[in-house]
Structure formats: structure tokens, C-alpha cells
Coordinates of C-alpha atoms and ligand atoms in Angstrom, one line a residue:
X1 CA 10.3 35.0 11.2
X2 CA 13.3 32.8 12.7
X3 CA 13.2 34.2 15.9
X4 CA 14.5 34.0 19.3
X5 CA 12.1 36.7 20.6
X6 CA 12.5 37.6 24.4
X7 CA 8.3 38.4 24.8
X8 CA 9.9 40.7 28.0
X9 CA 10.5 43.5 25.0
X10 CA 7.5 43.0 23.2
X11 CA 5.8 45.7 24.2
X12 CA 2.4 45.4 26.0
X13 CA -0.7 45.5 23.5
X14 CA 1.3 44.2 20.5
X15 CA -1.3 41.2 18.5
X16 CA 0.6 38.8 16.5
X17 CA -0.6 36.5 13.7
X18 CA 0.4 33.4 13.3
X19 CA -0.9 30.7 11.4
X20 CA 0.4 28.3 14.2
X21 CA 0.7 28.6 18.1
X22 CA 2.2 26.1 20.2
X23 CA 2.5 26.9 23.5
X24 CA 5.5 24.6 25.4
X25 CA 8.8 24.6 24.3
X26 CA 9.7 21.1 25.7
X27 CA 10.3 18.3 23.9
X28 CA 6.2 18.3 22.3
X29 CA 7.0 21.6 21.1
X30 CA 10.3 22.0 20.5
X31 CA 9.5 18.5 18.2
X32 CA 6.5 19.9 16.3
X33 CA 8.1 22.7 15.2
X34 CA 11.2 21.2 14.0
X35 CA 8.4 19.2 12.4
X36 CA 6.7 22.5 10.4
X37 CA 9.9 23.7 9.4
X38 CA 9.2 23.0 6.1
X39 CA 6.1 23.5 6.4
X40 CA 4.2 27.6 4.2
X41 CA 2.7 27.9 8.4
X42 CA 3.8 30.7 10.3
X43 CA 4.8 29.1 13.0
X44 CA 5.1 30.1 17.0
X45 CA 6.9 29.4 20.1
X46 CA 5.8 30.3 23.4
X47 CA 7.5 29.0 26.0
X48 CA 7.6 30.2 29.5
X49 CA 11.2 30.2 30.4
X50 CA 14.3 31.5 28.6
X51 CA 17.2 29.2 28.1
X52 CA 18.3 28.3 31.9
X53 CA 16.8 27.7 35.4
X54 CA 15.2 30.3 37.1
X55 CA 14.4 29.9 40.0
X56 CA 11.2 33.0 39.9
X57 CA 9.9 31.3 36.8
X58 CA 9.5 27.5 37.9
X59 CA 7.9 28.8 40.9
X60 CA 5.0 29.8 38.3
X61 CA 5.0 25.7 38.6
X62 CA 4.2 25.4 42.5
X63 CA 0.8 23.5 44.4
X64 CA -0.4 21.8 46.0
X65 CA -1.4 17.8 47.2
X66 CA -3.6 15.7 49.0
X67 CA -4.6 11.7 49.6
X68 CA -1.4 9.3 49.5
X69 CA 2.4 10.1 48.6
X70 CA 3.3 11.6 45.1
X71 CA 6.0 14.2 44.4
X72 CA 6.0 18.2 45.0
X73 CA 4.7 19.6 42.1
X74 CA 6.7 22.5 41.1
X75 CA 9.6 19.7 41.6
X76 CA 9.1 17.1 39.4
X77 CA 9.4 18.8 36.7
X78 CA 11.5 22.1 34.5
X79 CA 10.2 25.5 32.9
X80 CA 12.4 26.8 30.1
X81 CA 13.6 25.7 27.1
X82 CA 13.4 21.8 27.0
X83 CA 10.5 21.9 29.9
X84 CA 11.9 18.0 31.7
X85 CA 14.3 17.3 29.5
X86 CA 16.6 19.2 31.1
X87 CA 16.7 16.7 33.8
X88 CA 14.7 13.9 32.0
X89 CA 16.9 10.0 32.6
X90 CA 16.2 9.1 28.8
X91 CA 15.8 6.0 29.5
X92 CA 13.2 4.6 26.2
X93 CA 11.3 2.2 25.2
X94 CA 8.5 2.1 22.7
X95 CA 4.1 0.9 24.2
X96 CA 3.7 -2.5 23.3
X97 CA 0.6 -3.1 21.5
X98 CA -1.2 -4.2 24.1
X99 CA -1.4 -1.0 25.3
X100 CA -3.6 -0.1 22.9
X101 CA -6.4 -2.3 22.7
X102 CA -9.7 -2.2 25.4
X103 CA -9.3 -4.7 27.8
X104 CA -12.2 -5.6 29.6
X105 CA -10.4 -6.3 33.0
X106 CA -9.1 -2.5 32.6
X107 CA -11.5 0.5 32.6
X108 CA -11.8 3.2 30.5
X109 CA -9.2 1.3 28.4
X110 CA -8.8 1.2 24.6
X111 CA -7.8 4.6 22.6
X112 CA -9.1 5.4 19.5
X113 CA -6.7 3.8 16.9
X114 CA -3.9 0.7 17.3
X115 CA -0.1 0.7 18.1
X116 CA 0.6 0.6 14.0
X117 CA -1.0 4.0 13.6
X118 CA 1.9 5.4 15.4
X119 CA 4.7 3.1 14.0
X120 CA 6.2 4.8 11.1
X121 CA 6.7 8.3 13.4
X122 CA 8.8 6.0 15.7
X123 CA 12.0 5.5 13.7
X124 CA 12.0 10.1 13.6
X125 CA 10.5 10.5 17.2
X126 CA 13.4 7.7 18.9
X127 CA 16.4 9.6 16.5
X128 CA 14.9 13.6 18.0
X129 CA 16.1 11.5 21.6
X130 CA 19.3 10.0 19.3
X131 CA 18.4 6.9 21.0
X132 CA 20.7 5.6 18.1
X133 CA 19.1 2.5 16.0
X134 CA 15.6 1.3 17.0
X135 CA 16.6 -2.0 18.1
X136 CA 14.8 -3.0 21.4
X137 CA 14.3 -6.3 21.4
X138 CA 15.1 -7.3 17.2
X139 CA 19.1 -6.1 19.2
X140 CA 18.8 -9.3 22.2
X141 CA 21.4 -11.4 19.5
X142 CA 23.3 -8.7 19.7
X143 CA 23.6 -7.7 23.7
X144 CA 23.4 -11.5 24.1
X145 CA 26.3 -12.4 21.5
X146 CA 29.0 -10.0 22.7
X147 CA 27.7 -10.0 27.0
X148 CA 26.3 -13.4 28.1
X149 CA 23.0 -15.0 28.2
X150 CA 19.4 -13.8 28.6
X151 CA 18.4 -15.3 32.3
X152 CA 16.8 -18.6 31.6
X153 CA 13.1 -18.2 32.6
X154 CA 12.6 -20.6 30.8
X155 CA 8.0 -21.2 29.6
X156 CA 5.9 -18.6 31.1
X157 CA 4.8 -15.2 31.1
X158 CA 7.6 -12.8 32.1
X159 CA 10.6 -12.5 30.0
X160 CA 14.6 -10.2 29.3
X161 CA 12.8 -7.5 26.5
X162 CA 14.7 -4.1 26.5
X163 CA 15.0 -0.4 26.9
X164 CA 17.1 2.6 24.9
X165 CA 19.2 5.9 26.1
X166 CA 19.2 8.7 24.5
X167 CA 22.7 8.8 25.1
X168 CA 24.1 8.5 22.0
X169 CA 26.1 11.7 21.5
X170 CA 27.6 11.2 25.3
X171 CA 27.5 8.5 27.0
X172 CA 26.4 10.2 30.5
X173 CA 24.0 12.6 30.0
X174 CA 20.4 12.2 27.4
X175 CA 19.3 15.0 25.0
X176 CA 17.9 18.3 27.1
X177 CA 16.0 19.4 23.7
X178 CA 16.3 22.9 25.2
X179 CA 20.3 23.3 24.4
X180 CA 20.1 20.6 21.2
X181 CA 17.2 22.1 18.9
X182 CA 17.8 25.8 19.7
X183 CA 20.1 26.5 16.6
X184 CA 17.6 24.2 14.9
X185 CA 15.0 26.3 15.5
X186 CA 16.8 29.9 14.6
X187 CA 17.2 28.3 11.2
X188 CA 13.3 27.6 10.7
X189 CA 12.7 30.8 8.6
X190 CA 8.3 30.4 9.5
X191 CA 9.3 29.7 12.8
X192 CA 9.6 32.2 16.2
X193 CA 10.2 31.8 19.1
X194 CA 9.1 33.9 22.3
X195 CA 10.8 33.5 25.0
X196 CA 9.5 34.8 29.2
X197 CA 5.8 34.0 27.3
X198 CA 4.2 32.6 29.2
X199 CA 0.5 31.7 28.1
X200 CA -2.2 32.4 31.1
X201 CA -5.7 32.6 29.4
X202 CA -6.4 30.2 26.1
X203 CA -9.6 32.4 25.2
X204 CA -13.0 31.8 23.6
X205 CA -14.9 33.4 21.0
X206 CA -17.4 34.6 21.8
X207 CA -19.9 31.4 20.9
X208 CA -18.0 28.9 22.6
X209 CA -16.5 27.2 19.2
X210 CA -12.9 28.0 19.2
X211 CA -10.0 29.0 20.1
X212 CA -9.9 33.5 19.4
X213 CA -6.8 34.3 21.7
X214 CA -4.1 33.1 23.7
X215 CA -2.8 36.2 26.5
X216 CA 0.7 36.1 27.7
X217 CA 2.1 38.0 30.2
X218 CA 6.1 38.4 31.0
X219 CA 7.2 37.8 34.8
X220 CA 8.2 41.4 34.2
X221 CA 5.0 42.8 33.4
X222 CA 4.4 42.6 29.5
X223 CA 1.4 41.5 28.3
X224 CA 0.2 40.6 24.9
X225 CA -2.0 38.6 23.3
X226 CA -1.1 36.1 20.3
X227 CA -4.6 35.2 17.7
X228 CA -3.7 31.9 15.8
X229 CA -6.0 30.2 14.0
X230 CA -4.5 27.5 15.6
X231 CA -3.1 26.2 18.6
X232 CA -1.9 23.6 19.8
X233 CA -1.7 22.8 24.0
X234 CA 2.4 20.8 24.6
X235 CA 2.9 22.7 28.3
X236 CA 3.1 18.5 29.5
X237 CA 0.3 17.2 31.5
X238 CA 0.1 19.0 34.2
X239 CA -0.3 22.6 33.2
X240 CA -2.4 21.4 30.3
X241 CA -5.4 20.9 32.6
X242 CA -4.4 24.5 34.4
X243 CA -4.9 26.2 31.7
X244 CA -7.9 24.5 30.6
X245 CA -9.7 25.1 33.6
X246 CA -8.5 28.1 34.6
X247 CA -9.7 29.5 30.8
X248 CA -13.5 30.1 32.6
X249 CA -14.8 33.5 31.7
X250 CA -16.6 32.3 28.9
X251 CA -17.4 28.2 30.2
X252 CA -17.1 28.1 33.8
X253 CA -16.4 25.1 33.3
X254 CA -13.5 26.0 31.6
X255 CA -12.1 25.3 28.1
X256 CA -12.5 22.0 26.4
X257 CA -14.2 20.6 30.1
X258 CA -18.3 19.8 29.2
X259 CA -18.2 16.9 30.6
X260 CA -15.8 17.4 33.3
X261 CA -12.6 15.9 32.3
X262 CA -10.0 18.0 32.2
X263 CA -7.5 17.2 35.2
X264 CA -9.2 14.2 36.1
X265 CA -7.2 11.2 35.5
X266 CA -4.2 12.1 35.9
X267 CA -0.9 9.3 36.4
X268 CA 2.1 8.7 36.4
X269 CA 4.5 5.4 36.9
X270 CA 4.7 4.2 40.3
X271 CA 9.0 3.5 40.7
X272 CA 8.4 1.3 43.4
X273 CA 12.4 0.1 45.3
X274 CA 13.0 -3.1 46.6
X275 CA 10.2 -4.7 45.6
X276 CA 11.4 -7.7 45.6
X277 CA 15.3 -10.0 46.1
X278 CA 16.5 -11.6 43.2
X279 CA 18.8 -15.0 44.1
X280 CA 20.8 -16.0 41.1
X281 CA 21.8 -19.5 41.9
X282 CA 24.5 -19.6 39.5
X283 CA 25.9 -16.1 40.2
X284 CA 25.7 -15.2 36.8
X285 CA 24.4 -12.8 35.6
X286 CA 24.7 -10.6 32.4
X287 CA 26.6 -7.4 32.9
X288 CA 23.1 -5.9 31.2
X289 CA 20.8 -6.0 33.4
X290 CA 22.6 -3.7 35.8
X291 CA 23.7 -1.0 33.7
X292 CA 22.9 0.9 30.0
X293 CA 25.6 -1.7 27.8
X294 CA 27.0 -0.3 24.2
X295 CA 25.1 -2.3 21.5
X296 CA 25.2 -2.1 17.6
X297 CA 24.9 1.1 17.5
X298 CA 22.1 1.7 20.5
X299 CA 22.8 2.1 24.3
X300 CA 20.8 -0.5 25.5
X301 CA 19.8 -2.3 29.5
X302 CA 17.3 -5.1 29.4
X303 CA 14.5 -5.6 31.6
X304 CA 12.4 -8.1 32.8
X305 CA 8.5 -7.8 31.5
X306 CA 5.5 -9.4 31.7
X307 CA 3.8 -10.5 28.5
X308 CA 0.8 -9.6 27.0
X309 CA -0.7 -13.5 26.8
X310 CA 0.3 -13.3 30.2
X311 CA -1.0 -9.8 30.2
X312 CA -4.1 -10.8 28.6
X313 CA -4.1 -14.7 30.5
X314 CA -3.8 -13.1 34.2
X315 CA -5.4 -9.6 33.5
X316 CA -3.0 -7.6 35.2
X317 CA -1.3 -4.6 33.9
X318 CA 1.9 -3.3 32.6
X319 CA 5.4 -3.2 34.1
X320 CA 9.1 -3.7 33.8
X321 CA 11.0 -5.2 36.8
X322 CA 14.8 -4.1 36.8
X323 CA 18.0 -5.2 38.7
X324 CA 19.3 -2.4 40.4
X325 CA 22.1 -2.8 43.2
X326 CA 23.2 -6.2 44.4
X327 CA 22.8 -6.9 48.1
X328 CA 24.2 -9.7 50.6
X329 CA 21.5 -11.8 52.6
X330 CA 21.6 -12.6 56.4
X331 CA 21.8 -15.7 58.0
X332 CA 17.6 -16.9 57.0
X333 CA 17.7 -15.7 53.6
X334 CA 21.2 -17.9 52.5
X335 CA 20.3 -20.7 54.5
X336 CA 16.3 -20.4 52.4
X337 CA 18.2 -19.7 49.1
X338 CA 20.7 -23.3 49.7
X339 CA 17.6 -25.7 51.1
X340 CA 15.8 -24.2 47.7
X341 CA 18.5 -24.8 45.7
X342 CA 19.2 -28.0 46.9
X343 CA 15.4 -28.6 46.5
X344 CA 15.9 -28.2 42.5
X345 CA 18.8 -30.3 42.3
X346 CA 21.5 -26.9 41.8
X347 CA 24.7 -25.9 43.5
X348 CA 24.2 -22.3 45.5
X349 CA 27.3 -22.0 46.1
X350 CA 28.4 -19.1 44.6
X351 CA 24.9 -17.7 44.5
X352 CA 24.3 -13.4 44.1
X353 CA 21.1 -11.4 45.2
X354 CA 20.1 -8.8 43.7
X355 CA 17.8 -5.6 44.5
X356 CA 14.5 -5.2 42.1
X357 CA 13.2 -1.9 41.2
X358 CA 9.9 -1.8 38.8
X359 CA 8.0 0.7 36.5
X360 CA 3.5 -0.2 36.9
X361 CA 1.5 0.6 34.7
X362 CA -1.9 2.4 37.5
X363 CA -5.2 2.0 36.6
X364 CA -6.6 4.5 34.8
X365 CA -9.5 5.8 38.3
X366 CA -10.9 9.8 37.6
X367 CA -11.0 11.0 40.9
X368 CA -7.2 10.6 40.3
X369 CA -7.2 14.5 39.4
X370 CA -6.4 18.1 39.6
X371 CA -8.4 20.5 40.9
X372 CA -8.1 24.6 40.6
X373 CA -6.9 25.6 44.4
X374 CA -8.0 29.1 45.9
X375 CA -4.2 30.4 46.0
X376 CA -2.9 32.2 42.8
X377 CA 0.7 32.1 41.7
X378 CA 2.9 35.6 40.2
X379 CA 1.1 36.3 37.1
X380 CA -2.5 35.7 38.7
X381 CA -3.4 32.7 36.9
X382 CA -5.2 30.3 39.8
X383 CA -2.6 27.0 41.2
X384 CA -3.5 23.8 40.7
X385 CA -4.6 21.1 44.0
X386 CA -3.8 17.2 43.0
X387 CA -5.7 14.7 44.2
X388 CA -3.6 11.7 44.5
X389 CA -4.9 8.2 44.7
X390 CA -3.3 4.7 44.5
X391 CA -5.1 1.4 44.4
X392 CA -4.8 -2.1 46.5
X393 CA -5.4 -4.2 43.3
X394 CA -3.2 -2.0 41.1
X395 CA 0.0 -3.3 43.6
X396 CA -1.5 -7.0 43.6
X397 CA -1.7 -7.0 40.5
X398 CA 1.7 -6.0 40.4
X399 CA 2.8 -8.6 43.1
X400 CA 1.5 -11.8 39.5
X401 CA 4.1 -10.5 37.9
X402 CA 6.6 -10.8 40.2
X403 CA 5.1 -14.4 41.3
X404 CA 5.5 -15.7 38.0
X405 CA 9.0 -14.4 37.8
X406 CA 9.7 -16.1 40.8
X407 CA 8.0 -19.1 39.5
X408 CA 9.9 -19.8 36.1
X409 CA 13.0 -18.9 38.1
X410 CA 12.6 -21.7 40.2
X411 CA 11.3 -23.6 37.4
X412 CA 13.9 -23.2 35.0
X413 CA 16.3 -23.5 38.3
X414 CA 17.8 -20.6 37.4
X415 CA 17.1 -19.0 41.7
X416 CA 14.5 -17.9 43.1
X417 CA 12.3 -14.2 44.2
X418 CA 12.0 -12.9 47.2
X419 CA 8.2 -10.7 47.5
X420 CA 9.8 -7.6 50.0
X421 CA 6.5 -5.9 50.1
X422 CA 3.2 -6.8 51.7
X423 CA 1.2 -4.7 52.7
X424 CA 0.0 -1.5 51.6
X425 CA 2.6 0.3 54.2
X426 CA 4.8 -1.8 51.9
X427 CA 4.4 -0.4 49.0
X428 CA 4.2 3.5 49.8
X429 CA 7.0 3.3 51.6
X430 CA 9.2 2.1 48.7
X431 CA 7.3 4.3 45.9
X432 CA 9.4 6.5 43.6
X433 CA 7.4 7.5 40.7
X434 CA 8.9 8.1 37.1
X435 CA 7.1 11.6 37.5
X436 CA 5.9 11.0 33.8
X437 CA 2.3 13.4 33.9
X438 CA -0.3 11.6 31.8
X439 CA -3.8 11.1 31.4
X440 CA -5.1 14.5 32.5
X441 CA -7.1 15.4 28.7
X442 CA -7.0 11.4 27.9
X443 CA -8.1 10.3 24.2
X444 CA -11.5 9.7 23.0
X445 CA -13.3 9.7 20.3
X446 CA -16.6 9.2 22.5
X447 CA -17.3 13.3 24.5
X448 CA -18.7 12.5 27.2
X449 CA -15.5 10.3 27.5
X450 CA -13.0 11.8 26.3
X451 CA -11.8 15.9 26.0
X452 CA -9.7 15.5 22.7
X453 CA -10.6 12.6 19.5
X454 CA -8.8 10.4 17.7
X455 CA -6.4 13.8 16.5
X456 CA -6.1 14.9 19.0
X457 CA -7.9 18.5 18.5
X458 CA -10.7 19.5 21.8
X459 CA -13.9 17.8 21.2
X460 CA -16.6 20.7 20.5
X461 CA -13.8 23.3 19.8
X462 CA -12.7 24.1 15.9
X463 CA -9.2 24.6 17.0
X464 CA -7.1 23.0 19.8
X465 CA -5.0 20.3 19.9
X466 CA -3.7 19.3 23.3
X467 CA 0.3 17.6 22.3
X468 CA 1.4 14.9 25.6
X469 CA 0.9 12.2 27.4
X470 CA -1.6 14.0 28.8
X471 CA -4.4 12.7 26.4
X472 CA -3.1 8.6 27.5
X473 CA -6.1 6.7 27.5
X474 CA -3.9 4.4 29.3
X475 CA -0.3 4.3 30.2
X476 CA 1.3 1.7 29.7
X477 CA 5.0 1.1 31.8
X478 CA 7.3 1.9 28.5
X479 CA 9.1 5.7 29.5
X480 CA 6.6 8.4 27.5
X481 CA 9.2 10.5 26.2
X482 CA 8.6 8.7 23.3
X483 CA 6.0 7.7 22.4
X484 CA 4.5 11.4 22.7
X485 CA 6.6 11.9 19.8
X486 CA 6.0 9.7 18.1
X487 CA 1.6 10.9 18.3
X488 CA 3.1 15.5 18.3
X489 CA 4.9 14.0 14.2
X490 CA 1.7 12.7 13.6
X491 CA -0.4 15.9 14.6
X492 CA 2.4 17.5 12.9
X493 CA 1.6 15.9 9.8
X494 CA -2.2 16.5 10.0
X495 CA -2.6 20.2 11.0
X496 CA 0.0 20.7 7.3
X497 CA -3.0 19.4 6.0
X498 CA -5.8 21.1 7.8
X499 CA -4.0 24.1 7.8
X500 CA -2.6 24.7 4.6
Ligands
LIG601 C1 13.9 13.8 36.8 C2 12.1 13.3 35.6 C3 13.3 12.0 34.8 C4 12.8 11.5 33.6 N1 13.0 10.8 32.5 C5 12.2 10.6 31.5 C6 13.1 9.0 31.1 O1 14.2 8.1 31.7 N2 12.1 8.2 29.7 C7 11.3 9.1 29.4 O2 11.1 8.9 28.7 N3 10.3 10.2 30.4 C8 10.9 10.9 30.9 N4 10.9 11.6 31.9 C9 9.4 12.3 31.8 C10 10.2 12.9 30.1 O3 10.8 14.7 30.8 C11 8.5 14.0 29.9 O4 7.8 12.7 28.9 C12 8.8 15.1 28.0 O5 9.4 16.0 29.4 C13 7.8 15.6 28.3 O6 7.7 16.5 27.3 P1 6.4 17.6 27.0 O7 7.1 18.6 26.5 O8 5.3 17.1 26.9 O9 6.3 18.3 28.5 P2 7.6 19.0 29.2 O10 8.9 18.7 29.0 O11 6.6 19.2 30.6 O12 8.0 20.8 28.2 C14 6.5 21.5 28.5 C15 7.5 23.0 28.9 O13 5.8 24.1 28.3 C16 6.4 25.0 28.9 N5 4.7 26.2 29.9 C17 4.4 25.2 30.5 N6 3.3 26.4 31.0 C18 3.4 27.1 30.1 C19 2.7 27.9 29.3 N7 1.8 28.3 30.7 N8 3.5 28.3 28.9 C20 4.2 28.8 27.7 N9 4.8 27.5 28.2 C21 4.2 26.6 29.4 C22 7.4 24.6 30.1 O14 7.9 25.6 30.5 C23 8.5 23.4 29.4 O15 9.0 24.1 28.3 C24 11.1 12.1 33.1 C25 10.5 13.3 34.0 C26 11.4 14.2 35.1 C27 10.8 15.3 35.3

């Protein structure tokens, strides 16, 4: 072991028998392989792509979509070693305690464990992202000392909180997990990384109780099998659903799909542009709101977030509000600012206006889902069809947070907010997305509500685990990757115990 193997050179008919097969060499698969380096387990990592982008391999990600506007499936992720970290933005933030809780206003909410179950994995997850010291909101004291005060919002539901960035190695690029960790993977003696190795089927045993074999195919026509003791599916949320649904030779509904949940509850973070215009009466806004700043061993940026107390009291979901670009107000806008400033007794002669962006959580929806399509890809696998939906209630709830921010600005006499999006069409026309695919194999202790259990093991199957944001039952508004890695490291610990 301890090698990178080009699967196009593996003779057809070969059978490989490791202890563990990890399917997918994105941040999750790579982090798990690194975490299992010191274990006695023989691990194979099966990665569809090579070391760089290849259009023919990328085309295996094509699919179709109906319903609300969404991104093109082959453009919203990347299929080679390092996965979508090859073009991620590097924004990081751990989820909040409340994101794990059952909430009466949030259907299907409640993770099987609280945030404290993940806390011990964040330092390592963070260092894998090369995101510097784990400061986040605790870094505010250094940021303000160095760069200026936070917006004086006074008492209320919205506060300044902090992102960090995976940009410690260079000032411009976040960590690309494939490039960054290839040499570390090569050094692991109990690991073999197969590149150009597409898993096309999760093969159940005759009883349908465990995964007996994986079919692997290359675009050059080679076909071989892997017969592992256990399997971790780390292909990202879209492909995890596809592989499970398409592996339907023994059980027609697909692997792990006894309760028709696989592919359902798909989610992403809507990131509407220009949701509101922020006017700061005295024109002074510290630079960390608009761009990343180096602070005390981390690269940080401030956002405006609803507090956990406000989320509870006003039944709103998670969100983050970011200050984007400076904007010029028209004459009517300027007059409104002057009138508002006069009404609260401050001078607005130097007022500055900014466009606000956002990242929103959406309500879990079983009908926002993937199904298999009739078309097939170059390896004969059915493509996916996305049925996209987004509820008006999600926009309405986020507007409540914006309104609270506007109220606080006026009460504290710091500024005002103009809400720019009113109708459903306004919202849909302004929508962009985080490219954060979540929810297609949701986690719940009850097999009727979840595909995987609290250990990320597929209910009713002895040896199939799913690692990635597909297991998120609810989504929060935090950028997912550092949270996924914490979950993956926890799974690696679990596998070390159960597979030894
Ligand atoms: C444009 C963009 C910007 C983003 N920005 C951020 C950000 O700022 N912050 C953040 O937290 N997150 C961000 N993300 C999301 C982040 O990239 C993902 O959370 C992360 O990559 C998920 O890691 P993963 O390993 O679960 O899946 P992926 O990165 O999707 O990796 C899956 C891997 O599995 C392989 N694979 C797929 N199917 C098969 C198969 N059948 N057989 C074998 N291998 C297979 C793929 O080739 C790929 O390498 C962004 C994503 C995009 C697209």
C-alpha cells in the first residue's frame, strides 16, 4: 500500500479487498484517509477524477432540473482529486448550538446530538482547512483594537459575528485539498489512492443487509471490483444520492432507501444579492465588514447575524448578512436619509451607503429532491433530475431579521436600512447560491425520518457510512466545510473502534 494508482492500468476483473473503501477524494475523503493513517486498517480511496480538471470526467456530473431556478449540476461542483475544494471560497464558520436543536417552528429539526459532540474535532478540522487560529467571535477583541469598532447596533436581535478563511498559505487562494494533501496521502503506508476510479454500483449482499462489493469503472473501459469490510460514501450530497438510488439491482428503491428518503430534503444556502441597502449616518464602517483582514493569526471578516435568542423568540432561521459594495443613493434616497437622520437627531452629511448580501438557511423540504432520470452518462449510470423548490416563508423569515437590523440601526442612531426585495420574483431574480449541497441522506435516530443514524451508518445496513453535508438534517447558515470535516473526523474515530 502507500501509493497513487491509475485505475486505467488496473486489469479488468481485478478484485481488491481492503478493510475500508472511501468513495470520493474531496475534502471529506481526503481528511478521513489522513485521519486513518495511524490505524491498522487497510484503506482504499476511490476517486473518479485525476489530479486536474478533465471535461470528460466532469461531464459525469451532468443532470437536469425542474422548478425554481438553481445552478447547473455539472457547474456547481468539481470531479477530480480535492473535489469542490478546487474552486471553493474558503469561508469557514462552525455551526451554532441552536442549529442542532429541535425547534417547534422548524419542521424536521433536531440533530441526534448537540454541538458539543463535534466541539473536540473543530481544531483539527480547522487546521485541515488551514484557516489559522480558531478565533471566530472571540477574535472581535483583536479585530476592533486593530481596525476600528463594530457597528453600534445596541440591544437587539442582530449582532456582529465573524467568519474565518482558509487562506493562510497564500493571501489569495484557499486550500485545494487535492494539491495540498497529495504528498501526505502518498506517505500513508496503509492507504492506496485509485485515481480515475468511478464507483458505479454499491453492491448489496443477497440478503440486502450489507455492501458486499463496489463496481468500479474507468472511462477507458476497465472494470474491477472492490470488496471492503466497510464503505464510506464521501462523494458530496448530490452523488451520494445518485449512487444509492442507482444501486437498485437487489432492492428496487435503491440502497438505504427503505423509507423513500434518499435524495429528498436537498438544500443549499440561497445567497441573494442586494437584499438591502445599509446607510451608515457618520459614514464610518470598519474595513473588516467589507473584506478579509489579517487579525491575530487568522484571516477574518465580520458579518451581521441573528442571535440565538432572537432566532428562538422570533422563530427565524439562521442567516448571515454581509456588507458587499459601496453604492450611491439617488436623490430620493439621499432625502430619505437626511429626513431619518434629522428625526433621530444626528447629522448625515457624510453618510455612506452599502449593498448587503446574505446567506440564508431554508426550511427542510422532502419535495426538494433528486430522482433518477431516464438519460445515462458515459459509464451507463442514470443521471439525476433535481426538483427545486423554495418557500416564500423562507424569504419572509429572513426579512424579519433584516427588519430587526433596520430597527436597531435607527434606535442606536447609527444608520438605516432600506429593504430592496419584496415580491417572490424580486427574491428569485436576485438569487445566487452557496454551492453548499446538503440534506439528501439526512441523519436521524429514527429510520423513518433519516437515512443514516448518529454514527453516520445507513440504517439497516451493517457496513455503509455516509460522510458529508448530505447527512445534515437542518442546515444552519454556516459555511459547511469545516463542519463536515468535524463530522468526518468523528466518523474516522468511530471506524477505528468498530473495524479493528
Ligand atoms: C464554487 C463553490 C464555492 C464554495 N465555497 C465554499 C466556502 O467558501 N466555504 C465552504 O465551507 N464551502 C464552500 N463550498 C462547498 C465545499 O466545496 C464543499 O463543502 C466541499 O467540497 C465538500 O466536500 P466533500 O468531500 O463532501 O465533497 P466534494 O468536494 O464534492 O468531493 C467529492 C469527491 O467525490 C468524487 N466522486 C464523485 N462521484 C464519485 C464516484 N462515483 N466515484 C468515485 N469518486 C466520486 C469527486 O470527484 C470529488 O472529488 C463551495 C463549493 C463551490 C462549488
